[in-house]
mmCIF file of C-alpha atoms and ligand atoms in Angstrom:
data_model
loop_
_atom_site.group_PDB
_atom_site.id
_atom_site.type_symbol
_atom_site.label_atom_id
_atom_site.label_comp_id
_atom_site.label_asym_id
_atom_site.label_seq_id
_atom_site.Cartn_x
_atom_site.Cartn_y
_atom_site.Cartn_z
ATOM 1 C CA UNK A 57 0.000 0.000 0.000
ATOM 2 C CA UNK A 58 1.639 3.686 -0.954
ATOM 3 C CA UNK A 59 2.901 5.880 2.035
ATOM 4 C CA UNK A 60 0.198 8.658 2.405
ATOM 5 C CA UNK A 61 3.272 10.666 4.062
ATOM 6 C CA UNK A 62 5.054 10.356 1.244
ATOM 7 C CA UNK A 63 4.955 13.741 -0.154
ATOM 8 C CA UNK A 64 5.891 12.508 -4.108
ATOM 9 C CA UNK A 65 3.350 9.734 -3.256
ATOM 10 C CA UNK A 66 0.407 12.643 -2.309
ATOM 11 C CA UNK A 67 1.758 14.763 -4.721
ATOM 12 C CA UNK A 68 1.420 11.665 -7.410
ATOM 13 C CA UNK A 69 -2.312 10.844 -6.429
ATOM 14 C CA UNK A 70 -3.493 14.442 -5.760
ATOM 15 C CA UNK A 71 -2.415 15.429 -9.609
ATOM 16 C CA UNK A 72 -3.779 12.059 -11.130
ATOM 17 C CA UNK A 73 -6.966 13.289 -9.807
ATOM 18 C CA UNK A 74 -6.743 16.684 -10.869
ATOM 19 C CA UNK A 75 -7.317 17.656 -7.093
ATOM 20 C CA UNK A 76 -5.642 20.965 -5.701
ATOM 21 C CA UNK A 77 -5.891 22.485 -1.960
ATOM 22 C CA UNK A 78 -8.930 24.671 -1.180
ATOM 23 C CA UNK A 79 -7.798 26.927 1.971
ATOM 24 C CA UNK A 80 -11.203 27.788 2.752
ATOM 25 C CA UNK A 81 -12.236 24.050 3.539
ATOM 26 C CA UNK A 82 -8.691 24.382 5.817
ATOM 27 C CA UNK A 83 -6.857 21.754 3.855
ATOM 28 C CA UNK A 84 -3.873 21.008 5.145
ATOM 29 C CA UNK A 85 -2.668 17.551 4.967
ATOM 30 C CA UNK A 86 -0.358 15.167 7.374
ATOM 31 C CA UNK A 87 2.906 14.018 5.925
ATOM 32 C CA UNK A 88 5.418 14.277 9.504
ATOM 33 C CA UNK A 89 4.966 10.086 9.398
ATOM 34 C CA UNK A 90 5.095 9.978 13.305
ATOM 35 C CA UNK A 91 1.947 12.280 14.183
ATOM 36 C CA UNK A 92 -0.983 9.650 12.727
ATOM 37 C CA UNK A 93 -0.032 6.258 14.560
ATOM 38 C CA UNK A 94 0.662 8.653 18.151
ATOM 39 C CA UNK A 95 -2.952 9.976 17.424
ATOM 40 C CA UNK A 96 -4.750 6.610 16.335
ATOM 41 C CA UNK A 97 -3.093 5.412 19.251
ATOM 42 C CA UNK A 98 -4.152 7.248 21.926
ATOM 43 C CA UNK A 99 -7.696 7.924 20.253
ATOM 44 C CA UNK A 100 -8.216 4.281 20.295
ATOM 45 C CA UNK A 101 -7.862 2.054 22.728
ATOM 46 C CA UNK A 102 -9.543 -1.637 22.717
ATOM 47 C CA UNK A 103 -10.379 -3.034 18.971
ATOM 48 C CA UNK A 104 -14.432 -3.252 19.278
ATOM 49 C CA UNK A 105 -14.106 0.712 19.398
ATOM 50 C CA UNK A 106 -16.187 2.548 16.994
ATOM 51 C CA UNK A 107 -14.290 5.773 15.265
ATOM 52 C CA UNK A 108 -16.194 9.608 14.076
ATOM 53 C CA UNK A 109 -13.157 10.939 12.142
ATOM 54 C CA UNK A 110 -14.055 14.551 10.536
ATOM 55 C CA UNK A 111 -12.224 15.780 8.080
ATOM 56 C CA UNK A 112 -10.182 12.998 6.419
ATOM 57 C CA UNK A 113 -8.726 14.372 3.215
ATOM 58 C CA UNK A 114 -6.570 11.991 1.470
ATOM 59 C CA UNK A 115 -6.769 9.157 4.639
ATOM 60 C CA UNK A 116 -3.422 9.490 5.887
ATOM 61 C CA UNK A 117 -5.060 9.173 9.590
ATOM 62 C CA UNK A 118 -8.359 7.475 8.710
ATOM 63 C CA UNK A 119 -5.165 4.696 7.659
ATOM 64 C CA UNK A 120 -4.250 4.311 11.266
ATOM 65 C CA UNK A 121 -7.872 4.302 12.658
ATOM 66 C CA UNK A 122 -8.671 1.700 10.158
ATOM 67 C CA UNK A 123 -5.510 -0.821 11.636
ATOM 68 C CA UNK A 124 -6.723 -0.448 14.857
ATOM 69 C CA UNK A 125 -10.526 0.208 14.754
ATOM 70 C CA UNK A 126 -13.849 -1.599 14.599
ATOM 71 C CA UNK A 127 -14.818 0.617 12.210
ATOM 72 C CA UNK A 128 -14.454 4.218 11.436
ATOM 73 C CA UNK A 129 -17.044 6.641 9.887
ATOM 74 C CA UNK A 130 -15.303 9.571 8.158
ATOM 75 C CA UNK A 131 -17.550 12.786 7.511
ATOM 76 C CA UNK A 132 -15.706 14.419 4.216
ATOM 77 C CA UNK A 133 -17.322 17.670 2.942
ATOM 78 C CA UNK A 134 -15.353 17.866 -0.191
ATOM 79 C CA UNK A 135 -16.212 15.706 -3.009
ATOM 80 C CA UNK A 136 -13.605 15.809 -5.136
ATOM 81 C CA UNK A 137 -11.557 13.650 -2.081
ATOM 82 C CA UNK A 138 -14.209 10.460 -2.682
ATOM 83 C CA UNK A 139 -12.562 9.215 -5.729
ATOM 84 C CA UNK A 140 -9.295 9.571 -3.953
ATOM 85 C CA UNK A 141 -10.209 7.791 -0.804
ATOM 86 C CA UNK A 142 -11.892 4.403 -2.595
ATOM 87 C CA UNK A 143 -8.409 4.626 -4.452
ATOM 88 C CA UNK A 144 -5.873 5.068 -1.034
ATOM 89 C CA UNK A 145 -8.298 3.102 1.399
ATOM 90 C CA UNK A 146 -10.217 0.489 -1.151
ATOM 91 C CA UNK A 147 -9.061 -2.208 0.339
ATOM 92 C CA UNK A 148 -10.713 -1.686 3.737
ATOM 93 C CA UNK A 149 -14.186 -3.207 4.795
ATOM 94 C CA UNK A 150 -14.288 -1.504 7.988
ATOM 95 C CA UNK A 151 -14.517 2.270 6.738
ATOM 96 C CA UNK A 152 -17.623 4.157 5.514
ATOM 97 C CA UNK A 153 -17.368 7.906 3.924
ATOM 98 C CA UNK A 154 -20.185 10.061 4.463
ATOM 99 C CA UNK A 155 -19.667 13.134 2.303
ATOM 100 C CA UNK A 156 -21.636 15.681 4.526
ATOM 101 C CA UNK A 157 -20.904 18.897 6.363
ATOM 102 C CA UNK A 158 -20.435 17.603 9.747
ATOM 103 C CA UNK A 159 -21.867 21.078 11.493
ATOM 104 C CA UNK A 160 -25.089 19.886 9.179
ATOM 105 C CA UNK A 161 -25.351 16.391 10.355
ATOM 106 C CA UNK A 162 -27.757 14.535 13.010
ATOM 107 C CA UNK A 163 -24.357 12.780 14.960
ATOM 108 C CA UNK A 164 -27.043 11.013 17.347
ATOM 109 C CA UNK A 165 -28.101 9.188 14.573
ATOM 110 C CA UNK A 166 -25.257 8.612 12.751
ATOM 111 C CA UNK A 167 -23.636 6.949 16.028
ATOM 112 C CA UNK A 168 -26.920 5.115 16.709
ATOM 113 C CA UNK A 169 -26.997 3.677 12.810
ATOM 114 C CA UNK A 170 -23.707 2.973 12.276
ATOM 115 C CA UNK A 171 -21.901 1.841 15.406
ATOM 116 C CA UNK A 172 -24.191 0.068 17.308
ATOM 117 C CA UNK A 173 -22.855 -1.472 20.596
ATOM 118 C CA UNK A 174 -19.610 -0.095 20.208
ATOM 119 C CA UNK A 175 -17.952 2.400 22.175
ATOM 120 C CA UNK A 176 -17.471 5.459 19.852
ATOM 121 C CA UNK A 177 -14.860 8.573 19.466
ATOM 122 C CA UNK A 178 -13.790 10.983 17.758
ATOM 123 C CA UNK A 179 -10.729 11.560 16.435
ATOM 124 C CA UNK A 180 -9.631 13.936 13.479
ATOM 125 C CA UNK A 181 -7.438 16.669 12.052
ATOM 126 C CA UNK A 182 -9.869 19.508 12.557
ATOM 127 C CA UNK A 183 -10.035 21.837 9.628
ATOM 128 C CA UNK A 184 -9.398 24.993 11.591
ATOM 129 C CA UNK A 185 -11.816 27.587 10.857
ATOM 130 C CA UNK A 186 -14.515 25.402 12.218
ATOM 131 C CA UNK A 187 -12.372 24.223 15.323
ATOM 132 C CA UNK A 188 -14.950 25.703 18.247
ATOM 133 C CA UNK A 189 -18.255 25.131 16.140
ATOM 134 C CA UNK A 190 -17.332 21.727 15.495
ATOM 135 C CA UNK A 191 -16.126 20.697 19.596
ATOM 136 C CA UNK A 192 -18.980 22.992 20.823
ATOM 137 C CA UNK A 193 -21.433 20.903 18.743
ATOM 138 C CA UNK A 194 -19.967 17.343 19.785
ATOM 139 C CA UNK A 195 -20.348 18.793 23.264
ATOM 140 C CA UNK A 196 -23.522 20.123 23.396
ATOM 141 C CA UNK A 197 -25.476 17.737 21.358
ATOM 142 C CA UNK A 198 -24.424 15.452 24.225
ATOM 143 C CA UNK A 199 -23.102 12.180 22.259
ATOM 144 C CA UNK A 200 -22.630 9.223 23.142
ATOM 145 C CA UNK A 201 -19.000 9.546 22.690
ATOM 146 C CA UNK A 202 -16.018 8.901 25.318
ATOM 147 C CA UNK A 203 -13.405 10.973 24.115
ATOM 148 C CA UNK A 204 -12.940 13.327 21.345
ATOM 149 C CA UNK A 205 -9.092 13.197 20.125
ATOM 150 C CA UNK A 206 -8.147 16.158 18.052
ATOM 151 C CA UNK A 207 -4.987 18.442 16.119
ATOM 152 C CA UNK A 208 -5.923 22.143 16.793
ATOM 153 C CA UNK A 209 -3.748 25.110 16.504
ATOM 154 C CA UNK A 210 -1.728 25.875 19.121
ATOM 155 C CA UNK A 211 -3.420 28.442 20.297
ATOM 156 C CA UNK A 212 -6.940 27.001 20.287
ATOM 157 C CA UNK A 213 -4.802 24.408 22.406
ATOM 158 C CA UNK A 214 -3.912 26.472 24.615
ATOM 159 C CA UNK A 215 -7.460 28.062 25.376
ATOM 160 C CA UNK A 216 -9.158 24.811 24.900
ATOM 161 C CA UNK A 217 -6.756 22.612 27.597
ATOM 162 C CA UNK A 218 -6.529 25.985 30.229
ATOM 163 C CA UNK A 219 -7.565 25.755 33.937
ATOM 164 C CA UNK A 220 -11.022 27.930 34.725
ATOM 165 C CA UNK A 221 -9.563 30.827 36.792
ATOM 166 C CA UNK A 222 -6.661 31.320 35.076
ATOM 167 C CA UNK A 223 -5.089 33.813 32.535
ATOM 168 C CA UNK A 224 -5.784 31.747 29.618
ATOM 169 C CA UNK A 225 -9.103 31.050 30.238
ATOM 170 C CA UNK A 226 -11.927 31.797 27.273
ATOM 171 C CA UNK A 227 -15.830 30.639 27.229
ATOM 172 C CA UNK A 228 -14.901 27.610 25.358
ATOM 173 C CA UNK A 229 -12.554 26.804 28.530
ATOM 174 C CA UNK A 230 -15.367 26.998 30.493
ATOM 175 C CA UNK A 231 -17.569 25.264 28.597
ATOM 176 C CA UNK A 232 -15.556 22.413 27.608
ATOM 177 C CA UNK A 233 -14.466 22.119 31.291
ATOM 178 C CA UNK A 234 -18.453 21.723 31.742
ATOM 179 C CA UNK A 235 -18.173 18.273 29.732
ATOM 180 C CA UNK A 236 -14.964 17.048 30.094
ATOM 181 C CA UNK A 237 -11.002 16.675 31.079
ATOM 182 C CA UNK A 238 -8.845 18.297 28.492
ATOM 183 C CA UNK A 239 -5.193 16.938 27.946
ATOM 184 C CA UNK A 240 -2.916 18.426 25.852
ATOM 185 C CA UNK A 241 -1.209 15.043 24.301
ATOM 186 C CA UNK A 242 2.053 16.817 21.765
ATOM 187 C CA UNK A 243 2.884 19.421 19.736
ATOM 188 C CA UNK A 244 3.062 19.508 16.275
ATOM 189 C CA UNK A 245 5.508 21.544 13.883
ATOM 190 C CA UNK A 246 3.415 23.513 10.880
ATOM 191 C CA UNK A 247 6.596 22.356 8.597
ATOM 192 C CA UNK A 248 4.352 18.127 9.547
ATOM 193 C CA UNK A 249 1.736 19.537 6.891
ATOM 194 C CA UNK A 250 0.955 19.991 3.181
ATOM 195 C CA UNK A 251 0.872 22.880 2.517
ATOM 196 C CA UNK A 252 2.289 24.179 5.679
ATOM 197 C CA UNK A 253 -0.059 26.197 7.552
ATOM 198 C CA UNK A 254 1.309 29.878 9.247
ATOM 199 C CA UNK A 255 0.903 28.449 12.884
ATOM 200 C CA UNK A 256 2.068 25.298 14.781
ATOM 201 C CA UNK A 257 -0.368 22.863 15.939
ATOM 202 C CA UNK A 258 -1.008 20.705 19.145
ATOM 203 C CA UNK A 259 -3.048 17.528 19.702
ATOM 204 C CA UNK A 260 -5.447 17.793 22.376
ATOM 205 C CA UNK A 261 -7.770 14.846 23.816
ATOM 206 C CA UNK A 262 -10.921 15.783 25.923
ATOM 207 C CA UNK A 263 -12.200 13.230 28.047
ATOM 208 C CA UNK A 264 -15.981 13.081 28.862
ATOM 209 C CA UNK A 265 -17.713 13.041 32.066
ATOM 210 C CA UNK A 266 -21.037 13.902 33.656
ATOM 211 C CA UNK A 267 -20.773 17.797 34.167
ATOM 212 C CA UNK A 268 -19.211 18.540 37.276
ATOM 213 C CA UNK A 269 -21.040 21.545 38.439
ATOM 214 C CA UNK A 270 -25.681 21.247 38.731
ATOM 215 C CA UNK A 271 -26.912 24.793 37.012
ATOM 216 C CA UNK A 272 -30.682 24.613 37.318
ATOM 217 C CA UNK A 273 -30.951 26.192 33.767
ATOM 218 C CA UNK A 274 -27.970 24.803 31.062
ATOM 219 C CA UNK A 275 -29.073 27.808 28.665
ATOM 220 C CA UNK A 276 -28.766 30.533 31.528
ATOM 221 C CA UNK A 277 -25.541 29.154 32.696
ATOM 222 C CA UNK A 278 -23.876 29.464 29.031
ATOM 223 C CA UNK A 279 -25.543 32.706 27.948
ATOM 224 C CA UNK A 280 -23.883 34.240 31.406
ATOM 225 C CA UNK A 281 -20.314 32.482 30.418
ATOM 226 C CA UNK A 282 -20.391 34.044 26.697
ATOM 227 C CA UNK A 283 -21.824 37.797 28.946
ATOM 228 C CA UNK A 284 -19.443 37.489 30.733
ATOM 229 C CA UNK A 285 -16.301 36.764 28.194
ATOM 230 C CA UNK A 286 -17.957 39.203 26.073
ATOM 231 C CA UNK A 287 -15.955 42.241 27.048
ATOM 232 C CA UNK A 288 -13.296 40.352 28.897
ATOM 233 C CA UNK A 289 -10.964 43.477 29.773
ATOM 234 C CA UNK A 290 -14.310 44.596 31.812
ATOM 235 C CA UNK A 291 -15.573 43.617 35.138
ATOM 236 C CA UNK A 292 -17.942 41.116 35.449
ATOM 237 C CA UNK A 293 -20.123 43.588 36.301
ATOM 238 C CA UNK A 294 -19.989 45.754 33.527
ATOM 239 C CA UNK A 295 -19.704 43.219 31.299
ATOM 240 C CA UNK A 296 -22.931 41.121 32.683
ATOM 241 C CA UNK A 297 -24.451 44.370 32.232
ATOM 242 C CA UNK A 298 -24.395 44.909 29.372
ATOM 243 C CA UNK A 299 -24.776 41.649 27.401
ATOM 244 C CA UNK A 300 -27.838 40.645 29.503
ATOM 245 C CA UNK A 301 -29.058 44.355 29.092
ATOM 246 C CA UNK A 302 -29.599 44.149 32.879
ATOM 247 C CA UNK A 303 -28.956 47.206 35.005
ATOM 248 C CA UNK A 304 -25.886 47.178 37.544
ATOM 249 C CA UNK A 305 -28.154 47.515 40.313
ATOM 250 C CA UNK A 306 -29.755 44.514 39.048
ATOM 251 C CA UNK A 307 -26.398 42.818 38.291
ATOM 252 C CA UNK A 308 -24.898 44.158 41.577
ATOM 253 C CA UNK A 309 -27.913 42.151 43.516
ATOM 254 C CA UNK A 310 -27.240 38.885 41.461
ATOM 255 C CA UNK A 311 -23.143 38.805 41.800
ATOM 256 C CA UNK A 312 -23.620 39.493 45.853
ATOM 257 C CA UNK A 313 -26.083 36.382 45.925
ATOM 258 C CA UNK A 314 -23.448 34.246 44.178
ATOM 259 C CA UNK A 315 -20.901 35.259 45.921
ATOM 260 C CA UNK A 316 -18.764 36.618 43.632
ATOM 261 C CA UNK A 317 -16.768 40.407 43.661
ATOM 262 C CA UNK A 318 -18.422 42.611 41.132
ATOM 263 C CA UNK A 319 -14.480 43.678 40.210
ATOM 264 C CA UNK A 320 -13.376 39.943 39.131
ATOM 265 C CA UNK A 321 -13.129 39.274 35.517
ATOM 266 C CA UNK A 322 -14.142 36.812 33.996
ATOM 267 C CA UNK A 323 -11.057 35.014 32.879
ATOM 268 C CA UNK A 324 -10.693 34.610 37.255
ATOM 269 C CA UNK A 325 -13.979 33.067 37.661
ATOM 270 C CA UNK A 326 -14.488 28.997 38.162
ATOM 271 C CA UNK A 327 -16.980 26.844 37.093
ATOM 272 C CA UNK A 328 -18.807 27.016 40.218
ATOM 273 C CA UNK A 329 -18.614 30.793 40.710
ATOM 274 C CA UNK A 330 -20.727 30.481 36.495
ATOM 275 C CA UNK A 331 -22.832 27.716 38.219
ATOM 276 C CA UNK A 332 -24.043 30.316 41.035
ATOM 277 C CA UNK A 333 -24.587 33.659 38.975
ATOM 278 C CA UNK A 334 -26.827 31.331 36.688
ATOM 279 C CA UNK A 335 -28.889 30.319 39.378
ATOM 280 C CA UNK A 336 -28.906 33.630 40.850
ATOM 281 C CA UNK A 337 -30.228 34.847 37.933
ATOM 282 C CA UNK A 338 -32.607 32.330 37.259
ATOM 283 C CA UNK A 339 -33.482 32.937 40.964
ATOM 284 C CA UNK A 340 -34.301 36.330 39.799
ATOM 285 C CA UNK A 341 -36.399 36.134 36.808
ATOM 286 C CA UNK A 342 -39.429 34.158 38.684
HETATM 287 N N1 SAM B 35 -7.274 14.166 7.930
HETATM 288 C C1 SAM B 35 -6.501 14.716 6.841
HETATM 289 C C2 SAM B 35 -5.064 14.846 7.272
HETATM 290 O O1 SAM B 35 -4.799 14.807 8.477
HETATM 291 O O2 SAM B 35 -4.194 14.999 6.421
HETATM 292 C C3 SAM B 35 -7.041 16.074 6.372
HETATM 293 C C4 SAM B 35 -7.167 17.126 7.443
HETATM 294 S S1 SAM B 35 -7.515 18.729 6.804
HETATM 295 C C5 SAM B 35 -6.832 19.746 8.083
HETATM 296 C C6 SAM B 35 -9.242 18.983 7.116
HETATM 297 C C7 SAM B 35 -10.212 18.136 6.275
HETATM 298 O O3 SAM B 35 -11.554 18.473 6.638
HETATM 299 C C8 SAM B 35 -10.139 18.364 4.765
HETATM 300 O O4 SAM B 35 -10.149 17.123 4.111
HETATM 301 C C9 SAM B 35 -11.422 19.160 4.440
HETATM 302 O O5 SAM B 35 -11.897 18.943 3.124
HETATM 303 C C10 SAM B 35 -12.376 18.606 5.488
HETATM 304 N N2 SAM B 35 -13.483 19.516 5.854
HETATM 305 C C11 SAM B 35 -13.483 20.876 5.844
HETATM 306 N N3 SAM B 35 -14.667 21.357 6.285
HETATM 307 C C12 SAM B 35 -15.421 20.268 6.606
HETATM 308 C C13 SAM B 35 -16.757 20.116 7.106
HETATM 309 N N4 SAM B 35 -17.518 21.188 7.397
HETATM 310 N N5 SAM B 35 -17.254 18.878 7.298
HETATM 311 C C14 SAM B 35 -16.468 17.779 7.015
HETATM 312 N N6 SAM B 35 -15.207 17.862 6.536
HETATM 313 C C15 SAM B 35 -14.683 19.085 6.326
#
């Protein structure tokens, strides 16, 4: 079988099929030949496990899945790669391509159709400029998934893996902390890609749980994380303020019941501190 890391091997296939790189679907293929196994590996462990990859372009990691899976579903959005994959991964009977936008798709069913009785994850080279969309929707659809292994930029990494509380912290910190344990696995050069992308890239693996913290209302408690990132240089006060269109008297009363200092920012506050403005709030509006 050819080496899909070989770059006059891609290079070979890619211009037998007339195929060139769209940026805009965030193309940017694997050729560093260490980075797939070390993913497929710690993505899957046990061989009755049941793989979501998104995203996988020529197959160069759908490859590993495939030697180590039950089966693996891979959601492509670009046609032009179908031809490509029956020719690099033809000789597989435990891979099915779905060629779908995977924002678009009902994942409940998919899982449910395709992998019954198996455990399922996810595991893919994210095409970038859906990175948060695409974990957020994983997330919040609440799949039956275990873990969700996946190459981000560095940076997305970084915000993605941080502690609640801390300097690096964003709303999809928070909210991923809501739904799981991230790990930040290994870094990964931008010169391991084809083309090379501007940034380097890490690969992250989020481990689900049952949420850690009770809000009473789940839509409450994330529209008062994204209020309060919103203006993240402000206070939670101001900032709370102003994206609920609630007046700081009002705002005032609800911080004090939760038990948090209208001067904190955001980026300080824990999962628990989100927890109890939610319910304040909530609290509140009856
Ligand atoms: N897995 C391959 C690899 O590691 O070399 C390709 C990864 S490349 C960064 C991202 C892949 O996602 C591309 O094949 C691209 O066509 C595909 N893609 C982009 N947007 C998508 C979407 N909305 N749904 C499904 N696949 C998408």
């Amino acid at each position: 079988m050819e080496r899909l890391t070989d770059i006059s091997t891609v290079k070979n296939i890619l211009s037998r099929h007339g195929f060139t790189f769209s940026k805009v679907l965030g193309q940017n293929f694997l050729i560093n030949p260490s980075v797939c196994p070390r993913m497929a590996e710690a993505a899957v462990q046990g061989d009755r496990v049941g793989v979501l990859e998104i995203g996988p372009g020529i197959g160069v990691l759908t490859k590993e899945l495939l030697e180590r899976a039950g089966k693996v579903v891979a959601v492509e959005l670009d046609k032009r790669l179908l031809p490509v994959l029956s020719e690099t991964l033809g000789a597989y009977d435990n891979l099915k391509v779905v060629n779908a936008d995977v924002l678009e798709l009902d994942l409940h069913k998919l899982i449910t159709d395709e992998f019954g009785g198996m455990d399922v994850v996810v595991c893919a080279n994210l095409p970038y400029y859906i990175t948060s969309p695409v974990i957020m929707k994983l997330l919040e659809d609440k799949l039956p998934i275990k873990s969700i292994t996946v190459m981000v930029q560095k940076e997305a990494a970084v915000r993605l893996c941080a502690e609640p509380g801390t300097r690096d912290s964003s709303a999809i910190t928070v909210a991923v902390r809501y739904y799981c344990d991230p790990e930040l696995l290994f870094h990964v050069s931008s010169g391991s890609f084809m083309p090379a992308p501007k940034v380097d890239s890490a690969v992250i693996q989020l481990h689900l749980h049952e949420p850690v913290v009770q809000p009473k209302n789940e839509a409450t408690f994330f529209k008062v994380i994204k209020g309060a990132f919103a203006q993240r240089r402000k206070t939670v006060l101001n900032s709370l303020s102003s994206s609920l269109s609630l007046d700081k008297n009002a705002v005032r009363d609800i911080l004090k019941a939760a038990g948090v200092e209208e001067t904190a920012r955001a980026e300080r506050l824990t999962l628990e501190n989100f927890a109890d403005i939610s319910n304040a709030l909530d609290d509140r509006s009856k």
